[in-house]
Short mmCIF file of C-alpha atoms and ligand atoms in Angstrom, two decimals:
data_model
loop_
_atom_site.label_atom_id
_atom_site.label_comp_id
_atom_site.label_asym_id
_atom_site.label_seq_id
_atom_site.Cartn_x
_atom_site.Cartn_y
_atom_site.Cartn_z
CA MET A 1 122.83 153.69 61.24
CA ILE A 2 122.65 149.42 62.38
CA LYS A 3 120.92 149.98 65.83
CA PHE A 4 117.98 152.32 64.87
CA LEU A 5 117.60 148.87 61.10
CA LEU A 6 117.65 147.10 63.74
CA LYS A 7 115.66 148.40 65.90
CA ILE A 8 112.97 148.26 62.98
CA ALA A 9 113.57 144.70 62.79
CA GLY A 10 113.08 144.09 66.21
CA CYS A 11 109.25 146.16 65.74
CA PHE A 12 108.63 144.07 62.35
CA TRP A 13 109.13 140.32 63.92
CA GLY A 14 107.43 141.79 67.44
CA ALA A 15 104.36 142.86 65.65
CA MET A 16 104.61 139.28 63.54
CA PHE A 17 104.50 137.30 66.60
CA LEU A 18 101.70 140.08 67.79
CA PHE A 19 99.79 138.59 64.52
CA SER A 20 99.72 134.83 64.30
CA CYS A 21 99.21 134.75 67.90
CA ASP A 22 95.88 136.13 67.17
CA SER A 23 94.51 134.48 64.61
CA GLY A 24 93.96 131.15 65.92
CA ASP A 25 96.06 129.06 64.29
CA ILE A 26 97.80 127.84 66.61
CA TYR A 27 96.60 124.09 67.75
CA PRO A 28 97.18 123.01 71.11
CA LYS A 29 94.21 125.62 72.00
CA GLU A 30 91.99 125.73 68.91
CA TYR A 31 91.92 121.78 69.08
CA GLU A 32 91.63 121.08 73.27
CA GLY A 33 87.60 120.59 72.76
CA ASN A 34 85.61 119.98 76.19
CA GLY A 35 88.25 118.09 77.49
CA GLY A 36 87.62 114.86 74.87
CA ILE A 37 89.32 113.37 72.05
CA THR A 38 89.41 115.99 68.92
CA VAL A 39 90.72 114.63 65.87
CA ALA A 40 91.58 117.21 63.86
CA ALA A 41 93.15 117.83 59.95
CA THR A 42 94.09 120.46 57.33
CA PHE A 43 92.99 119.95 53.49
CA VAL A 44 94.46 121.60 50.12
CA PHE A 45 92.60 121.36 47.39
CA ASP A 46 93.67 121.70 43.80
CA ASN A 47 91.42 123.11 41.52
CA THR A 48 87.94 124.43 43.70
CA ASP A 49 86.24 125.72 41.01
CA ALA A 50 84.83 121.96 41.12
CA PHE A 51 84.25 122.45 44.56
CA PRO A 52 81.19 120.63 45.32
CA ASN A 53 77.93 123.17 45.23
CA ASP A 54 75.41 121.28 45.23
CA TYR A 55 76.02 118.44 47.49
CA PRO A 56 76.46 119.75 51.38
CA LEU A 57 80.89 118.78 51.18
CA ILE A 58 81.64 117.77 54.36
CA PHE A 59 83.95 116.25 57.89
CA GLY A 60 83.42 114.12 59.27
CA ALA A 61 83.07 110.81 61.94
CA PHE A 62 81.12 107.94 60.94
CA GLY A 63 80.80 105.36 62.74
CA ASN A 64 79.94 102.16 59.95
CA LYS A 65 81.02 104.49 56.48
CA GLN A 66 77.79 104.29 55.02
CA SER A 67 75.35 105.78 57.79
CA ILE A 68 74.90 109.01 58.95
CA PRO A 69 77.79 110.36 60.30
CA LEU A 70 77.83 110.74 63.85
CA ALA A 71 79.55 114.35 64.03
CA SER A 72 80.38 117.12 61.19
CA VAL A 73 81.28 120.07 59.85
CA ARG A 74 80.54 121.25 56.58
CA VAL A 75 83.18 122.21 54.87
CA MET A 76 83.17 125.76 52.30
CA LYS A 77 85.48 126.52 49.80
CA PRO A 78 88.44 128.07 50.41
CA LYS A 79 89.15 131.35 48.88
CA ASN A 80 92.41 131.91 47.44
CA ASN A 81 93.30 127.94 47.39
CA GLU A 82 94.86 127.82 51.19
CA PRO A 83 94.80 125.41 53.46
CA VAL A 84 91.55 124.47 55.38
CA LYS A 85 91.51 123.56 58.80
CA VAL A 86 88.08 121.07 60.56
CA SER A 87 88.16 120.30 63.29
CA ILE A 88 85.88 117.20 65.56
CA ASP A 89 85.76 117.70 69.12
CA ASN A 90 84.59 115.27 71.42
CA LEU A 91 84.89 112.32 69.54
CA THR A 92 82.95 109.36 71.01
CA PRO A 93 85.29 106.12 71.37
CA ASP A 94 83.24 104.22 67.98
CA ALA A 95 83.52 106.68 65.76
CA THR A 96 85.82 104.21 62.95
CA SER A 97 86.87 106.73 60.48
CA ILE A 98 86.89 109.50 59.47
CA MET A 99 85.17 110.82 55.83
CA LEU A 100 85.96 114.40 53.66
CA CYS A 101 83.28 113.23 51.63
CA LEU A 102 80.09 114.88 49.56
CA THR A 103 76.49 113.58 50.62
CA ASN A 104 72.83 114.16 49.64
CA LEU A 105 70.23 116.83 52.04
CA GLY A 106 69.86 113.59 54.34
CA ARG A 107 73.96 113.51 55.27
CA GLN A 108 74.76 110.25 53.70
CA PRO A 109 77.78 109.51 51.81
CA VAL A 110 77.80 110.04 48.60
CA PHE A 111 81.58 110.05 47.22
CA THR A 112 84.07 110.25 49.34
CA LEU A 113 87.79 112.51 48.47
CA PHE A 114 89.38 111.85 51.68
CA GLU A 115 89.40 108.93 54.48
CA GLU A 116 91.02 107.71 57.44
CA ASP A 117 90.21 104.88 60.34
CA ILE A 118 90.62 105.88 63.61
CA ASN A 119 91.17 105.00 67.04
CA VAL A 120 88.67 107.06 70.06
CA ASP A 121 90.18 103.78 71.82
CA ALA A 122 93.82 104.44 71.93
CA ALA A 123 94.21 108.09 71.88
CA ARG A 124 95.78 109.77 74.79
CA ASP A 125 95.13 112.96 72.91
CA SER A 126 94.47 114.49 69.87
CA ILE A 127 94.98 113.08 66.60
CA ILE A 128 96.23 115.31 63.68
CA ILE A 129 95.53 114.30 60.47
CA PRO A 130 98.49 114.65 58.41
CA GLU A 131 97.87 118.05 55.78
CA ALA A 132 96.75 115.96 52.28
CA GLN A 133 95.86 117.37 49.36
CA ILE A 134 92.34 116.38 47.55
CA CYS A 135 92.11 115.41 44.29
CA LEU A 136 88.26 117.07 42.82
CA VAL A 137 88.05 116.65 40.14
CA SER A 138 88.24 112.78 38.94
CA TYR A 139 87.01 110.49 36.38
CA GLU A 140 85.69 108.65 39.28
CA ARG A 141 83.58 112.11 40.58
CA ILE A 142 81.62 111.61 36.85
CA GLN A 143 80.92 108.75 37.34
CA ARG A 144 79.62 107.99 40.28
CA LEU A 145 77.71 111.06 40.73
CA ILE A 146 76.83 112.08 37.30
CA PHE A 147 76.52 109.14 35.14
CA GLU A 148 75.23 106.44 37.79
CA GLN A 149 73.65 108.61 39.75
CA TYR A 150 71.49 110.33 36.94
CA THR A 151 70.78 107.03 35.87
CA CYS A 152 72.56 106.96 32.04
CA VAL A 153 73.41 104.28 32.82
CA SER A 154 69.93 102.97 32.35
CA CYS A 155 69.91 103.69 28.80
CA HIS A 156 73.42 103.68 28.07
CA GLN A 157 74.09 100.04 29.01
CA GLY A 158 73.62 96.35 27.49
CA THR A 159 75.92 95.66 24.78
CA THR A 160 75.83 98.60 22.69
CA GLY A 161 73.58 101.38 24.76
CA ALA A 162 71.92 104.06 23.16
CA GLY A 163 73.38 106.39 20.65
CA ASN A 164 75.69 103.07 20.06
CA LEU A 165 77.39 104.85 23.66
CA LEU A 166 77.91 103.43 27.29
CA LEU A 167 78.13 104.98 29.74
CA THR A 168 78.92 101.67 32.94
CA GLU A 169 81.43 101.56 34.61
CA ASP A 170 84.87 100.43 32.81
CA LYS A 171 83.38 101.54 29.34
CA SER A 172 83.07 104.93 29.52
CA TYR A 173 85.75 106.12 29.61
CA ASN A 174 86.96 104.20 26.39
CA GLU A 175 83.92 105.13 24.65
CA LEU A 176 83.77 108.85 25.41
CA VAL A 177 87.53 110.07 25.15
CA ASN A 178 89.08 110.27 21.26
CA LYS A 179 85.70 108.49 20.21
CA VAL A 180 83.81 110.71 17.28
CA SER A 181 79.71 111.34 18.16
CA SER A 182 77.97 109.21 15.70
CA LYS A 183 74.89 112.35 16.03
CA ASN A 184 76.99 115.29 15.57
CA PRO A 185 80.26 112.93 13.97
CA ALA A 186 82.38 116.32 13.24
CA LYS A 187 82.50 116.46 17.23
CA ASN A 188 83.93 114.06 19.48
CA ARG A 189 82.33 112.53 22.46
CA VAL A 190 85.31 114.29 24.54
CA THR A 191 88.54 115.58 23.26
CA PRO A 192 91.13 116.36 26.21
CA TYR A 193 92.03 119.73 26.50
CA ASN A 194 89.17 120.95 24.39
CA ILE A 195 85.65 121.78 25.61
CA TYR A 196 84.02 123.06 22.17
CA ASN A 197 84.87 119.67 20.83
CA SER A 198 83.17 118.10 23.01
CA PHE A 199 79.48 116.68 22.29
CA LEU A 200 78.79 115.25 25.45
CA LEU A 201 78.51 118.74 26.30
CA ASP A 202 77.53 120.30 24.24
CA ILE A 203 73.94 117.41 24.35
CA LEU A 204 73.80 118.83 28.17
CA GLU A 205 73.55 123.07 27.67
CA ASP A 206 71.84 121.98 24.48
CA ASP A 207 67.96 120.64 23.81
CA ASN A 208 67.87 121.94 20.42
CA LEU A 209 70.68 119.94 18.15
CA GLY A 210 67.35 117.87 17.30
CA MET A 211 68.37 114.80 19.26
CA THR A 212 65.44 112.00 19.79
CA GLN A 213 66.18 111.76 23.39
CA PRO A 214 66.70 115.43 24.97
CA HIS A 215 69.22 115.94 27.85
CA LYS A 216 69.08 118.60 29.07
CA ALA A 217 66.58 117.28 32.69
CA PHE A 218 69.12 114.56 32.84
CA VAL A 219 71.48 117.10 35.28
CA THR A 220 70.09 118.34 37.87
CA ARG A 221 72.57 119.62 39.54
CA ASN A 222 74.35 122.24 37.33
CA ASP A 223 76.84 123.65 39.28
CA ASP A 224 78.13 121.04 40.20
CA ASP A 225 78.37 118.38 36.51
CA ILE A 226 78.46 120.32 33.47
CA VAL A 227 80.99 122.60 35.93
CA ILE A 228 82.98 119.11 36.36
CA ILE A 229 82.78 117.50 33.08
CA LYS A 230 84.74 120.78 31.62
CA GLU A 231 87.38 120.76 34.13
CA TRP A 232 88.20 117.25 34.01
CA ILE A 233 88.28 117.55 29.35
CA LYS A 234 90.59 120.90 30.51
CA ASN A 235 93.21 118.85 32.34
CA GLY A 236 93.94 116.30 30.34
CA CYS A 237 90.47 113.32 30.53
CA VAL A 238 93.25 112.22 33.73
CA ARG A 239 91.95 108.47 34.54
C1 HEC B 301 65.90 107.58 28.71
C2 HEC B 301 67.20 107.54 28.05
C3 HEC B 301 68.26 107.91 28.59
C4 HEC B 301 69.56 108.83 29.57
C5 HEC B 301 68.44 108.86 30.61
C6 HEC B 301 70.49 109.33 29.29
N1 HEC B 301 70.63 109.14 27.24
FE1 HEC B 301 71.64 109.57 26.02
N2 HEC B 301 71.09 108.64 24.30
C7 HEC B 301 70.07 108.32 24.73
C8 HEC B 301 70.19 108.39 23.27
C9 HEC B 301 68.44 107.83 22.94
C10 HEC B 301 70.81 108.49 22.92
C11 HEC B 301 71.01 108.90 20.65
C12 HEC B 301 69.59 109.76 20.43
C13 HEC B 301 70.10 110.25 18.92
O1 HEC B 301 71.47 109.91 18.36
O2 HEC B 301 69.18 111.70 18.37
C14 HEC B 301 71.18 108.99 23.53
C15 HEC B 301 72.71 110.46 23.02
C16 HEC B 301 73.17 110.67 23.62
C17 HEC B 301 75.20 111.32 23.38
C18 HEC B 301 75.75 111.27 22.09
C19 HEC B 301 76.43 110.33 21.69
C20 HEC B 301 77.30 109.94 20.31
O3 HEC B 301 77.89 109.43 20.04
O4 HEC B 301 76.80 110.99 19.39
C21 HEC B 301 75.92 111.23 24.81
C22 HEC B 301 77.12 111.58 25.29
C23 HEC B 301 74.91 110.55 25.86
N3 HEC B 301 73.28 110.59 25.69
C24 HEC B 301 74.99 110.72 26.85
C25 HEC B 301 73.82 110.65 27.85
C26 HEC B 301 74.42 111.23 30.02
C27 HEC B 301 75.46 112.20 30.55
C28 HEC B 301 73.31 110.85 30.58
C29 HEC B 301 73.28 110.84 31.48
C30 HEC B 301 73.42 112.37 32.17
C31 HEC B 301 72.23 110.03 29.22
N4 HEC B 301 72.57 110.34 27.70
C32 HEC B 301 71.29 110.42 29.39
C33 HEC B 301 68.93 108.38 25.13
C34 HEC B 301 69.68 108.62 26.57
#
């Protein structure tokens, strides 16, 4: 009987072994490239509901951080929060950093989620970036990609701002979170953990609220923007 059980266990481990060999996840095979230096990274995304749709997310090698990448791969939304493995082969020595970033359609970075300097010249082998946790929902992403990108700040700046609201950097958080709306005093502009008591969301989603300035059209990347604001509020408005 024991022999029999051992046999079954043996088959099981054998099967597991074959399976793992077949999966293609083994580093030397995957990251060898064509003899050049490869950079490989593994990212674990928190809150994939806020995974960018409208801004392509890329893993890229850069020579100059402002410019387009020397080489890049598109990173797709993982199923079931699985870690995402990415790699770029045959790096050229002018690559000085790698970035995981949201880009515009011209492939220029608009928001960076992860960044590390690399030295291709000094590398003898593949450059392996240790697994990194990526935070997709952040106040900084909202500030950069919504308040500044859509020029909300062009009206909501100065001493008081349109609607008595400032959305400029360093001001916007305190002006929004737990502050009563001047247009609808029954609600806050933003209430942590409560999307229904957050007037900011109302005016970006509904143009029939009697605003002198309709706001819905200011937000054009609806898939990304409304979702990230909602997730940020649901998670308690972490700064
Ligand atoms: C063209 C100028 C303009 C732009 C651009 C603009 N706003 Fe406004 N905003 C206003 C005006 C004017 C009001 C006040 C309207 C009223 O009282 O009826 C207002 C009101 C608001 C309010 C309500 C404040 C309160 O206390 O009730 C919020 C929130 C807001 N804007 C957010 C934004 C966001 C976010 C953006 C960018 C996506 C933006 N605004 C872009 C002019 C603008």
